[in-house]
PDB file of C-alpha atoms in Angstrom:
ATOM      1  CA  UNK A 878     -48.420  36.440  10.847  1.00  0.00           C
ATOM      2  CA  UNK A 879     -48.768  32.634  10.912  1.00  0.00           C
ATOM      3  CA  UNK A 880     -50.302  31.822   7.624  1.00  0.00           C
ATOM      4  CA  UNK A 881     -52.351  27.824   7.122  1.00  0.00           C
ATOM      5  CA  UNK A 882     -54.285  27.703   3.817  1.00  0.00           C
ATOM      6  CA  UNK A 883     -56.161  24.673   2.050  1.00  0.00           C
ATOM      7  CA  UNK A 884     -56.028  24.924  -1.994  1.00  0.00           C
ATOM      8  CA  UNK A 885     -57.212  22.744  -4.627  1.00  0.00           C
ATOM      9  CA  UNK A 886     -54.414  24.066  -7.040  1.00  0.00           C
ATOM     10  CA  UNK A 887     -50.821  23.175  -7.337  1.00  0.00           C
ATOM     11  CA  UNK A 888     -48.875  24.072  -4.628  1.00  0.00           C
ATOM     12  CA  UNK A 889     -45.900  26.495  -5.617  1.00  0.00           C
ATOM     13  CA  UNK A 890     -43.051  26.073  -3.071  1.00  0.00           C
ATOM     14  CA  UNK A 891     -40.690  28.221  -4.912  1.00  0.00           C
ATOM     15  CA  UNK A 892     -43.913  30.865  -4.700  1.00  0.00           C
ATOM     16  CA  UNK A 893     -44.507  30.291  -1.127  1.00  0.00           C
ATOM     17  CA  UNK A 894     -40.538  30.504  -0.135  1.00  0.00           C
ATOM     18  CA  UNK A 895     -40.262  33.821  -1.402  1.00  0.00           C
ATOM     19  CA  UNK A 896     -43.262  35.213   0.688  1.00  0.00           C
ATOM     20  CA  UNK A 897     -41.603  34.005   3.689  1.00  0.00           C
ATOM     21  CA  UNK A 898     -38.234  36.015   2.500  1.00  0.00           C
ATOM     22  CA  UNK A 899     -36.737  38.446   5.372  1.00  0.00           C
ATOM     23  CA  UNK A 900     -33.741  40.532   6.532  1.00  0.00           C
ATOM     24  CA  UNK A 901     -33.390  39.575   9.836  1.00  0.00           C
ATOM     25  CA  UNK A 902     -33.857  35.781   8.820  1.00  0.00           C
ATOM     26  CA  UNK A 903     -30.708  33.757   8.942  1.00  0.00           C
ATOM     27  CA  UNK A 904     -32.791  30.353   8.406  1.00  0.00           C
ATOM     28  CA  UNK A 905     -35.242  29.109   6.224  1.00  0.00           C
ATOM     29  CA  UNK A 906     -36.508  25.952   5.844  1.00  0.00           C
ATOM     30  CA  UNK A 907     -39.141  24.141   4.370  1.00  0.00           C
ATOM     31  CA  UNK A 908     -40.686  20.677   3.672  1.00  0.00           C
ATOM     32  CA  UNK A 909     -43.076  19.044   0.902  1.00  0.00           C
ATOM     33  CA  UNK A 910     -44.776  15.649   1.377  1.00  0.00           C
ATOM     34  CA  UNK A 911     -45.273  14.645  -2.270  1.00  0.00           C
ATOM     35  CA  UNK A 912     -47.327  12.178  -3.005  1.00  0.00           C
ATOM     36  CA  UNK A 913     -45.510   8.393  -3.972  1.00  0.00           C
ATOM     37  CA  UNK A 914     -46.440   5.610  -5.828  1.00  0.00           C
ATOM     38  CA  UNK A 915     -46.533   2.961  -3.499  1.00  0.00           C
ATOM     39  CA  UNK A 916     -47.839   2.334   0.520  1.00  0.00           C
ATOM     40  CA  UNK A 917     -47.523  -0.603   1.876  1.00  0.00           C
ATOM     41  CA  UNK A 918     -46.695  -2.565  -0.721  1.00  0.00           C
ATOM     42  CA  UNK A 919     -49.525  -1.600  -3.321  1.00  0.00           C
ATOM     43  CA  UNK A 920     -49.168   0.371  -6.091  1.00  0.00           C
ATOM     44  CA  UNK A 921     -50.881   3.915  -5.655  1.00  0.00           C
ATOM     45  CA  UNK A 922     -52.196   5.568  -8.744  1.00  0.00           C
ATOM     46  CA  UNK A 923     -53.841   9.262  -7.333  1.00  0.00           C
ATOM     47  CA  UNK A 924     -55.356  10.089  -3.901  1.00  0.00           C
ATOM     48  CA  UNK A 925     -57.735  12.737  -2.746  1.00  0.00           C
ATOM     49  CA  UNK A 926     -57.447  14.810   0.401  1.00  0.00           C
ATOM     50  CA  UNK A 927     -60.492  15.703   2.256  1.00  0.00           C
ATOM     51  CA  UNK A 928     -61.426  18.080   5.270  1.00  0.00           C
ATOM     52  CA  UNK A 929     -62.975  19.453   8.085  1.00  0.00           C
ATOM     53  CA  UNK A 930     -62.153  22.699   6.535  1.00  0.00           C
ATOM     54  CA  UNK A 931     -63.346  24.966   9.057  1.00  0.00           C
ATOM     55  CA  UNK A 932     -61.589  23.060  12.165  1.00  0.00           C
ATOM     56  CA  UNK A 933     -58.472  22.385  10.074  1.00  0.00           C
ATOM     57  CA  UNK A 934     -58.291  25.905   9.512  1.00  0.00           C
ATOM     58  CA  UNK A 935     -58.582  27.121  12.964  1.00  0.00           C
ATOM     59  CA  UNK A 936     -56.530  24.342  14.203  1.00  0.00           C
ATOM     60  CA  UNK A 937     -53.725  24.869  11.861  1.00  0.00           C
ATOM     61  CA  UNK A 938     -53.698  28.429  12.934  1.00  0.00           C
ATOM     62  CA  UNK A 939     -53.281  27.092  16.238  1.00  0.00           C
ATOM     63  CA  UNK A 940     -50.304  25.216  14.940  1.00  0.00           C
ATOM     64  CA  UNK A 941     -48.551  28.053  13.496  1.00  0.00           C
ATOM     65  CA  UNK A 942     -48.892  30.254  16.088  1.00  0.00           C
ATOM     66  CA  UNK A 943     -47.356  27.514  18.560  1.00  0.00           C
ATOM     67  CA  UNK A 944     -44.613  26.947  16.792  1.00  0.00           C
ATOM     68  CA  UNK A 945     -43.751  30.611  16.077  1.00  0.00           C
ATOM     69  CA  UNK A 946     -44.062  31.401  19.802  1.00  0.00           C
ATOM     70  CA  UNK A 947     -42.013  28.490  20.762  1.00  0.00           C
ATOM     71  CA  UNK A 948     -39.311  28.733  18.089  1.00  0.00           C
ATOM     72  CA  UNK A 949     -39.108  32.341  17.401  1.00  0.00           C
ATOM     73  CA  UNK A 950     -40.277  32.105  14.217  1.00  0.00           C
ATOM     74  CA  UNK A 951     -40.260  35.883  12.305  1.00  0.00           C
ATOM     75  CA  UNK A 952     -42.835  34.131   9.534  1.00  0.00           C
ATOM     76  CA  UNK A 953     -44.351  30.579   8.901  1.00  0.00           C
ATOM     77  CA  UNK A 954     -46.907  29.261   6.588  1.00  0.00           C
ATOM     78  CA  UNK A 955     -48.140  25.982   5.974  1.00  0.00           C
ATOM     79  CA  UNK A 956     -50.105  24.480   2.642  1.00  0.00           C
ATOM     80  CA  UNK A 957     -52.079  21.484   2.204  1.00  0.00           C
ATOM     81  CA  UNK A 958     -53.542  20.015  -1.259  1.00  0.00           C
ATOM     82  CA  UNK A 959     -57.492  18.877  -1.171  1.00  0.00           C
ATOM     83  CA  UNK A 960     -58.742  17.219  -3.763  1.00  0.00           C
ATOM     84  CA  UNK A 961     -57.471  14.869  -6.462  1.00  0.00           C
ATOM     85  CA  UNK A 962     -53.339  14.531  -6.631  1.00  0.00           C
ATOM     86  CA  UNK A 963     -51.207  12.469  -9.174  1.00  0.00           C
ATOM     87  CA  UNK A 964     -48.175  11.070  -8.334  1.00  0.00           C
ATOM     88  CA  UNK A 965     -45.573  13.440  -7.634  1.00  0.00           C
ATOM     89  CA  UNK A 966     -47.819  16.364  -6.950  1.00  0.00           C
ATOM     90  CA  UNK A 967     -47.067  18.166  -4.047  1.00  0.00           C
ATOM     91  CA  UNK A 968     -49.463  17.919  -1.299  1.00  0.00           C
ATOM     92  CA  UNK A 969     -48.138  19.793   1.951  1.00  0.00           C
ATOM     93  CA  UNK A 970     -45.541  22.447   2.269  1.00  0.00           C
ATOM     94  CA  UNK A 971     -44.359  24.066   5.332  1.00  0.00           C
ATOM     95  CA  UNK A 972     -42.466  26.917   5.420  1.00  0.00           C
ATOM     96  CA  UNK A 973     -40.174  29.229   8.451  1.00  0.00           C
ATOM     97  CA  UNK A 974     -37.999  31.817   8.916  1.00  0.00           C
ATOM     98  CA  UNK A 975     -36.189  32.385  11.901  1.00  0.00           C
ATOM     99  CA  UNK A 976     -33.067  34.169  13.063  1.00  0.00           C
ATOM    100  CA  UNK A 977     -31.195  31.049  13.159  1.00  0.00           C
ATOM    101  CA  UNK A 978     -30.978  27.320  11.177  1.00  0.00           C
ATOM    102  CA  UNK A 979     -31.611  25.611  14.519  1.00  0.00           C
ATOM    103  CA  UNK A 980     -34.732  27.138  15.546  1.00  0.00           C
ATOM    104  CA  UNK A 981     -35.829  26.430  11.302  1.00  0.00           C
ATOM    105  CA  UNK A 982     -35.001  22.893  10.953  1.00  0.00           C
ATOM    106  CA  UNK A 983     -37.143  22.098  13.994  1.00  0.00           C
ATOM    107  CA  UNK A 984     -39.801  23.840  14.085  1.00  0.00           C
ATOM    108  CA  UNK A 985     -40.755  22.951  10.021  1.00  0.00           C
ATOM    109  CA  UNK A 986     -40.369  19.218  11.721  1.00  0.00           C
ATOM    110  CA  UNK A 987     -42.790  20.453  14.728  1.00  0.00           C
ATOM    111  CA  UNK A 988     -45.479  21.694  12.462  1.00  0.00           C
ATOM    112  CA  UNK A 989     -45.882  19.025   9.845  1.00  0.00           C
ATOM    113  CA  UNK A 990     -45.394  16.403  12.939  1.00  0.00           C
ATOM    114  CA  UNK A 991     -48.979  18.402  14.113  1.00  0.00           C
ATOM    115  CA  UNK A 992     -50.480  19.111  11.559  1.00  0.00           C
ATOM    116  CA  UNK A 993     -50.331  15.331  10.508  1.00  0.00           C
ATOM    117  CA  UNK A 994     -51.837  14.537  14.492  1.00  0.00           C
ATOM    118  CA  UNK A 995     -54.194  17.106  14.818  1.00  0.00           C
ATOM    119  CA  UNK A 996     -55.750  18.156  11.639  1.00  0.00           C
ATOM    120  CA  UNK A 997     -59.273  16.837  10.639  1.00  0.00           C
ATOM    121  CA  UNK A 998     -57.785  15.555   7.497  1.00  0.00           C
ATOM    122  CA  UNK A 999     -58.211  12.479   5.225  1.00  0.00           C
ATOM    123  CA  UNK A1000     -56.540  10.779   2.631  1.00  0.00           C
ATOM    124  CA  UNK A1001     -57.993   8.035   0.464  1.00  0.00           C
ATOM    125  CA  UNK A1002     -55.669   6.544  -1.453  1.00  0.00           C
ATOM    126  CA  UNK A1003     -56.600   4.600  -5.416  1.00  0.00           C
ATOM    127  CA  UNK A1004     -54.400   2.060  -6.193  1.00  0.00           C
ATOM    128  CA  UNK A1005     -53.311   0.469  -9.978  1.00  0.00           C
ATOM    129  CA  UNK A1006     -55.433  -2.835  -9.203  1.00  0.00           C
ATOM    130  CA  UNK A1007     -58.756  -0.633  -9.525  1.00  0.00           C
ATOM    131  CA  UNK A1008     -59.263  -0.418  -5.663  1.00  0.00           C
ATOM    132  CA  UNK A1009     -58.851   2.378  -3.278  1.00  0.00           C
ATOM    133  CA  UNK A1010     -59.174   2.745   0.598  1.00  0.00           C
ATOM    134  CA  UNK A1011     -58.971   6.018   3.029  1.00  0.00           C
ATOM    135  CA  UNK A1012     -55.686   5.545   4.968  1.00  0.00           C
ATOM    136  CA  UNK A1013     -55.202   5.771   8.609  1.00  0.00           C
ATOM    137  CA  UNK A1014     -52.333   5.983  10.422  1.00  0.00           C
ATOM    138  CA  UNK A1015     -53.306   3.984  14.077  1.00  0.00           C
ATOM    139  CA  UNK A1016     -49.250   5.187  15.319  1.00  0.00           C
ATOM    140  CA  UNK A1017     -50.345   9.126  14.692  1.00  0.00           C
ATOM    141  CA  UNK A1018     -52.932   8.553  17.892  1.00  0.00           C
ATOM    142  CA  UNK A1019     -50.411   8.524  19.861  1.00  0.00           C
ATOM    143  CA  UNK A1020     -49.796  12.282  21.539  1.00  0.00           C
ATOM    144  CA  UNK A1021     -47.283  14.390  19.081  1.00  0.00           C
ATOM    145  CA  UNK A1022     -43.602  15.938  20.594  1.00  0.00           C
ATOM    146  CA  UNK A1023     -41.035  17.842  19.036  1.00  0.00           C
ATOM    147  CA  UNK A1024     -39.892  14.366  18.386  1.00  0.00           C
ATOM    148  CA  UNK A1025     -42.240  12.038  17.075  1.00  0.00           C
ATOM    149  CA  UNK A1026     -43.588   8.811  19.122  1.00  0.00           C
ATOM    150  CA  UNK A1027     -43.057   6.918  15.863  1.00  0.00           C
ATOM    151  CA  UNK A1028     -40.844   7.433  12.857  1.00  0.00           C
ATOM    152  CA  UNK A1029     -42.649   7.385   8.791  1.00  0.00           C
ATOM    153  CA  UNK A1030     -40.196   6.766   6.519  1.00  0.00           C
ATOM    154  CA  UNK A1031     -39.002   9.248   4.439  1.00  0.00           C
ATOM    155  CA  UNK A1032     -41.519   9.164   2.218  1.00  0.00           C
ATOM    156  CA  UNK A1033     -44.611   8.740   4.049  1.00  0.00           C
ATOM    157  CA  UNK A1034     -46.273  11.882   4.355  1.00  0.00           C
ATOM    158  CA  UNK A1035     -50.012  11.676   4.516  1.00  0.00           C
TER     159      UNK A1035
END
C-alpha cells in the first residue's frame, strides 16, 4: 500500500527502510534531499516547508500509486519535512521495493521528480545575511517525465 506522509519531526530513513523490507524484493532504493547551505550563491541558514496539506496528501497518493503500477513496485513510501529544518536535516525521503534494481532506481527518481512538480509545496529559504525569500523553481513548470525536462544539481532538492 503506497504510503505519502507529511511530519514535522525528523525523518528516520534507516526507520522508514526497514518498513519497506520484503522477501520477494530484490531492490530497494531510496533517496533523501537534505537540506544545504548554500542556493544560488547565498548562504542558507534554515528553511521552512509549507503545504497544501490536504491536496499534497491526496496528490502524493496519486504519485505513489502511479509509480507502483507502472514500475511494479511491491511497497513505496514517500516523506516530506514541514516546518523549520537546519542544515543537514533531512527533508524528503522516498523509498521502493521491487523485484528487481532496475524497476527501484527509477521509479525512486520518478516519484521525487513528481512530487517536486506536482505537490502544493513551498519552501522559503533564510539566509546568513538576515534575509530570507520563498524559492521557486520557474524550470519545474515545465511537464515532469521519467526523465526530467531539466537537470538540479545534485544537491538541489527543494
Amino acid at each position: 500500500m503506497p504510503d505519502f506522509r507529511f511530519t514535522r519531526s525528523p525523518i528516520d530513513g534507516a526507520r522508514a527502510a526497514r518498513a519497506l523490507a520484503d522477501p520477494g524484493c530484490g531492490g530497494f532504493a531510496a533517496f533523501e534531499g537534505w537540506v544545504r547551505d548554500e542556493n544560488e550563491g547565498r548562504r542558507v541558514g534554515h528553511l521552512q516547508y509549507e503545504a497544501f496539506e490536504a491536496l499534497a496528501l491526496r496528490e502524493g497518493e496519486r504519485i505513489l500509486e502511479e509509480a507502483r503500477v507502472r514500475f511494479g513496485l511491491r511497497r513505496v513510501a514517500c516523506e516530506h519535512r514541514l516546518g523549520d529544518l537546519a542544515v543537514g536535516e533531512v527533508a524528503v525521503w522516498v523509498g521502493v521495493s521491487a523485484a528487481h534494481r532496475d524497476e527501484a532506481f527509477r521509479a525512486a527518481r520518478y516519484i521525487i521528480d513528481e512530487v517536486k512538480h506536482r505537490l502544493p509545496i513551498w519552501k522559503k529559504e533564510h539566509y546568513l545575511d538576515g534575509d530570507s525569500g520563498w524559492v521557486n523553481c520557474q524550470r519545474c513548470a515545465a511537464p515532469a517525465t521519467a526523465e526530467p525536462a531539466h537537470a538540479h544539481g545534485p544537491d538541489q532538492v527543494r
